[in-house]
Amino acid sequence: MVFRTALAVTAFLLLSATACSAPPTDPLLKDPAQWPLAKLNGLIDRPPVPEEAERALAQIRVGPYDLLAWIHSSGLCGLAGSGWSMYVDLTRSEGQPQREDGFSGPMEPATSTTHESKVTLTCTPTRMLIRVEGETQNPFVSGDAVAKPVNGGLNAVVGTAEAQSESLPGATVTRGG
């Protein structure tokens, strides 16, 4: 009897410890109004945005790509190009802490999506990390973004000045050129 009781207590403690060690849901992920991205000024000239978008934050051009980084107050974070748009919804994701290759800065819950294996968008509540593979010609950014050629492609960060300098130190492409 003592053995069974001890076994039951041990099992209970193990289950309790496991439940307590599960990562809590980040409240920042569930409240898009609190995202630093939501507080950015965005593009002043208010370009047309895809149907699922609400506000354009930045434009990134490189080679044949003319990209528009956008958000929606519902929690969508997206990127649009000529004839396509892709997005992720961080409010529906637990977001695994990660940092994309070629970027520095904090490990944050992030969700990614890719267009035609050439353009990758990784979103966190504090920044958007954009990678365009194999393109470095005539890079340009406007709005809340910086960029830098890295390993034969272009890396861009959309976010606050702090997020930009954390994730892409020494960015060579800044607003207007």
CSV table of C-alpha atoms in Angstrom, one decimal:
chain,number,residue,atom,x,y,z
A,1,MET,CA,0.0,0.0,0.0
A,2,VAL,CA,2.8,2.4,0.9
A,3,PHE,CA,4.5,1.6,-2.4
A,4,ARG,CA,1.4,2.3,-4.4
A,5,THR,CA,0.9,5.6,-2.5
A,6,ALA,CA,4.5,6.6,-3.1
A,7,LEU,CA,4.1,5.7,-6.8
A,8,ALA,CA,0.9,7.7,-7.1
A,9,VAL,CA,2.6,10.7,-5.4
A,10,THR,CA,5.6,10.5,-7.7
A,11,ALA,CA,3.4,10.3,-10.8
A,12,PHE,CA,1.4,13.3,-9.6
A,13,LEU,CA,4.6,15.3,-9.0
A,14,LEU,CA,6.0,14.4,-12.4
A,15,LEU,CA,2.8,15.5,-14.1
A,16,SER,CA,2.6,18.7,-12.1
A,17,ALA,CA,6.2,19.5,-12.9
A,18,THR,CA,5.7,18.9,-16.6
A,19,ALA,CA,2.5,21.0,-16.7
A,20,CYS,CA,4.4,23.9,-14.9
A,21,SER,CA,7.3,23.7,-17.3
A,22,ALA,CA,5.2,24.1,-20.4
A,23,PRO,CA,5.8,27.5,-22.0
A,24,PRO,CA,3.1,30.0,-21.1
A,25,THR,CA,1.3,31.6,-24.0
A,26,ASP,CA,2.9,35.0,-24.6
A,27,PRO,CA,0.2,37.7,-24.0
A,28,LEU,CA,2.0,40.0,-26.5
A,29,LEU,CA,1.2,37.4,-29.3
A,30,LYS,CA,-2.5,37.6,-28.5
A,31,ASP,CA,-2.8,41.4,-28.5
A,32,PRO,CA,-1.7,42.9,-31.8
A,33,ALA,CA,-2.5,46.5,-30.5
A,34,GLN,CA,0.5,46.1,-28.2
A,35,TRP,CA,3.0,45.0,-30.9
A,36,PRO,CA,5.8,47.5,-31.6
A,37,LEU,CA,5.0,46.8,-35.3
A,38,ALA,CA,1.5,48.2,-34.8
A,39,LYS,CA,2.9,51.5,-33.5
A,40,LEU,CA,5.1,52.2,-36.5
A,41,ASN,CA,4.3,55.2,-38.7
A,42,GLY,CA,4.5,53.1,-41.9
A,43,LEU,CA,4.6,54.5,-45.4
A,44,ILE,CA,3.4,58.1,-45.6
A,45,ASP,CA,2.2,58.0,-49.2
A,46,ARG,CA,-0.3,55.3,-48.4
A,47,PRO,CA,0.1,52.9,-51.3
A,48,PRO,CA,-2.7,50.5,-52.2
A,49,VAL,CA,-2.5,47.4,-50.0
A,50,PRO,CA,-3.7,43.8,-50.6
A,51,GLU,CA,-7.3,43.0,-49.5
A,52,GLU,CA,-6.2,41.3,-46.3
A,53,ALA,CA,-3.9,44.2,-45.3
A,54,GLU,CA,-4.7,47.3,-43.3
A,55,ARG,CA,-1.5,49.4,-43.4
A,56,ALA,CA,1.8,49.4,-45.3
A,57,LEU,CA,4.9,49.7,-43.2
A,58,ALA,CA,7.7,49.6,-45.8
A,59,GLN,CA,8.7,49.1,-49.4
A,60,ILE,CA,11.6,46.9,-50.3
A,61,ARG,CA,12.9,46.7,-53.8
A,62,VAL,CA,15.7,44.5,-55.1
A,63,GLY,CA,16.3,43.1,-58.6
A,64,PRO,CA,12.8,42.3,-60.1
A,65,TYR,CA,11.1,42.3,-56.7
A,66,ASP,CA,9.1,45.3,-55.5
A,67,LEU,CA,7.8,44.2,-52.0
A,68,LEU,CA,5.3,45.9,-49.7
A,69,ALA,CA,5.5,44.9,-46.0
A,70,TRP,CA,2.1,45.3,-44.3
A,71,ILE,CA,0.1,44.5,-41.2
A,72,HIS,CA,-3.5,44.2,-40.1
A,73,SER,CA,-4.7,45.0,-36.6
A,74,SER,CA,-6.2,41.5,-36.3
A,75,GLY,CA,-2.7,40.2,-36.0
A,76,LEU,CA,-1.7,39.5,-39.6
A,77,CYS,CA,1.8,40.3,-40.7
A,78,GLY,CA,2.4,40.1,-44.5
A,79,LEU,CA,4.4,40.8,-47.6
A,80,ALA,CA,3.1,41.5,-51.1
A,81,GLY,CA,4.7,41.5,-54.5
A,82,SER,CA,3.5,41.9,-58.0
A,83,GLY,CA,0.4,39.7,-58.2
A,84,TRP,CA,0.8,37.9,-54.9
A,85,SER,CA,0.5,38.4,-51.1
A,86,MET,CA,1.5,36.1,-48.2
A,87,TYR,CA,1.0,36.5,-44.5
A,88,VAL,CA,1.1,34.8,-41.1
A,89,ASP,CA,-1.2,35.3,-38.1
A,90,LEU,CA,0.8,35.4,-34.9
A,91,THR,CA,-2.3,35.5,-32.7
A,92,ARG,CA,-3.1,31.9,-33.8
A,93,SER,CA,0.4,30.7,-33.3
A,94,GLU,CA,2.4,29.8,-30.2
A,95,GLY,CA,5.4,31.1,-32.1
A,96,GLN,CA,8.6,29.1,-31.5
A,97,PRO,CA,11.5,31.3,-30.3
A,98,GLN,CA,14.0,31.5,-33.1
A,99,ARG,CA,16.3,33.9,-35.0
A,100,GLU,CA,16.6,33.5,-38.7
A,101,ASP,CA,20.0,32.9,-40.3
A,102,GLY,CA,21.7,36.1,-41.4
A,103,PHE,CA,20.0,38.2,-38.8
A,104,SER,CA,21.1,39.0,-35.2
A,105,GLY,CA,19.1,40.2,-32.2
A,106,PRO,CA,16.9,38.5,-29.7
A,107,MET,CA,15.3,35.1,-29.9
A,108,GLU,CA,11.6,35.8,-30.2
A,109,PRO,CA,8.4,33.8,-31.0
A,110,ALA,CA,8.3,33.8,-34.8
A,111,THR,CA,6.3,32.4,-37.7
A,112,SER,CA,7.5,32.2,-41.3
A,113,THR,CA,6.2,31.8,-44.8
A,114,THR,CA,7.9,31.6,-48.2
A,115,HIS,CA,7.0,32.6,-51.7
A,116,GLU,CA,8.4,30.5,-54.6
A,117,SER,CA,11.4,29.5,-52.5
A,118,LYS,CA,12.9,33.0,-53.2
A,119,VAL,CA,11.2,35.4,-50.7
A,120,THR,CA,10.9,34.5,-47.0
A,121,LEU,CA,9.0,36.4,-44.5
A,122,THR,CA,9.5,35.9,-40.8
A,123,CYS,CA,7.3,37.8,-38.4
A,124,THR,CA,7.5,38.5,-34.7
A,125,PRO,CA,5.5,41.1,-32.7
A,126,THR,CA,8.5,43.4,-32.8
A,127,ARG,CA,9.9,43.0,-36.3
A,128,MET,CA,9.6,41.5,-39.8
A,129,LEU,CA,12.6,39.8,-41.2
A,130,ILE,CA,12.6,39.5,-45.0
A,131,ARG,CA,15.1,37.5,-47.1
A,132,VAL,CA,15.2,37.6,-50.9
A,133,GLU,CA,17.4,34.8,-52.2
A,134,GLY,CA,19.8,35.5,-55.1
A,135,GLU,CA,19.0,39.1,-55.6
A,136,THR,CA,21.2,42.1,-54.7
A,137,GLN,CA,20.8,44.5,-57.7
A,138,ASN,CA,19.6,48.1,-57.0
A,139,PRO,CA,18.4,47.6,-53.4
A,140,PHE,CA,16.0,50.3,-52.1
A,141,VAL,CA,13.9,50.6,-48.9
A,142,SER,CA,11.4,53.2,-47.7
A,143,GLY,CA,9.3,53.4,-44.6
A,144,ASP,CA,10.3,51.6,-41.4
A,145,ALA,CA,13.0,49.3,-43.0
A,146,VAL,CA,16.6,48.8,-43.6
A,147,ALA,CA,18.4,46.2,-45.7
A,148,LYS,CA,21.8,44.7,-46.4
A,149,PRO,CA,23.2,42.3,-49.0
A,150,VAL,CA,24.1,39.0,-47.2
A,151,ASN,CA,25.3,35.8,-48.7
A,152,GLY,CA,24.2,36.5,-52.3
A,153,GLY,CA,20.7,37.8,-51.3
A,154,LEU,CA,19.1,40.7,-49.6
A,155,ASN,CA,18.1,40.7,-45.9
A,156,ALA,CA,15.7,43.4,-44.7
A,157,VAL,CA,14.2,44.3,-41.4
A,158,VAL,CA,11.0,46.2,-40.8
A,159,GLY,CA,10.6,47.6,-37.3
A,160,THR,CA,11.6,50.3,-34.9
A,161,ALA,CA,15.1,51.8,-35.2
A,162,GLU,CA,16.1,49.6,-32.3
A,163,ALA,CA,14.8,46.4,-33.9
A,164,GLN,CA,16.5,47.4,-37.2
A,165,SER,CA,19.9,47.9,-35.6
A,166,GLU,CA,19.6,44.8,-33.4
A,167,SER,CA,18.7,42.5,-36.3
A,168,LEU,CA,20.7,43.9,-39.1
A,169,PRO,CA,23.7,45.9,-37.7
A,170,GLY,CA,25.6,47.8,-40.3
A,171,ALA,CA,22.7,47.9,-42.7
A,172,THR,CA,23.9,49.5,-45.9
A,173,VAL,CA,20.5,50.2,-47.5
A,174,THR,CA,18.5,52.8,-45.6
A,175,ARG,CA,15.4,54.9,-46.3
A,176,GLY,CA,15.6,56.3,-49.8
A,177,GLY,CA,18.5,54.3,-51.1
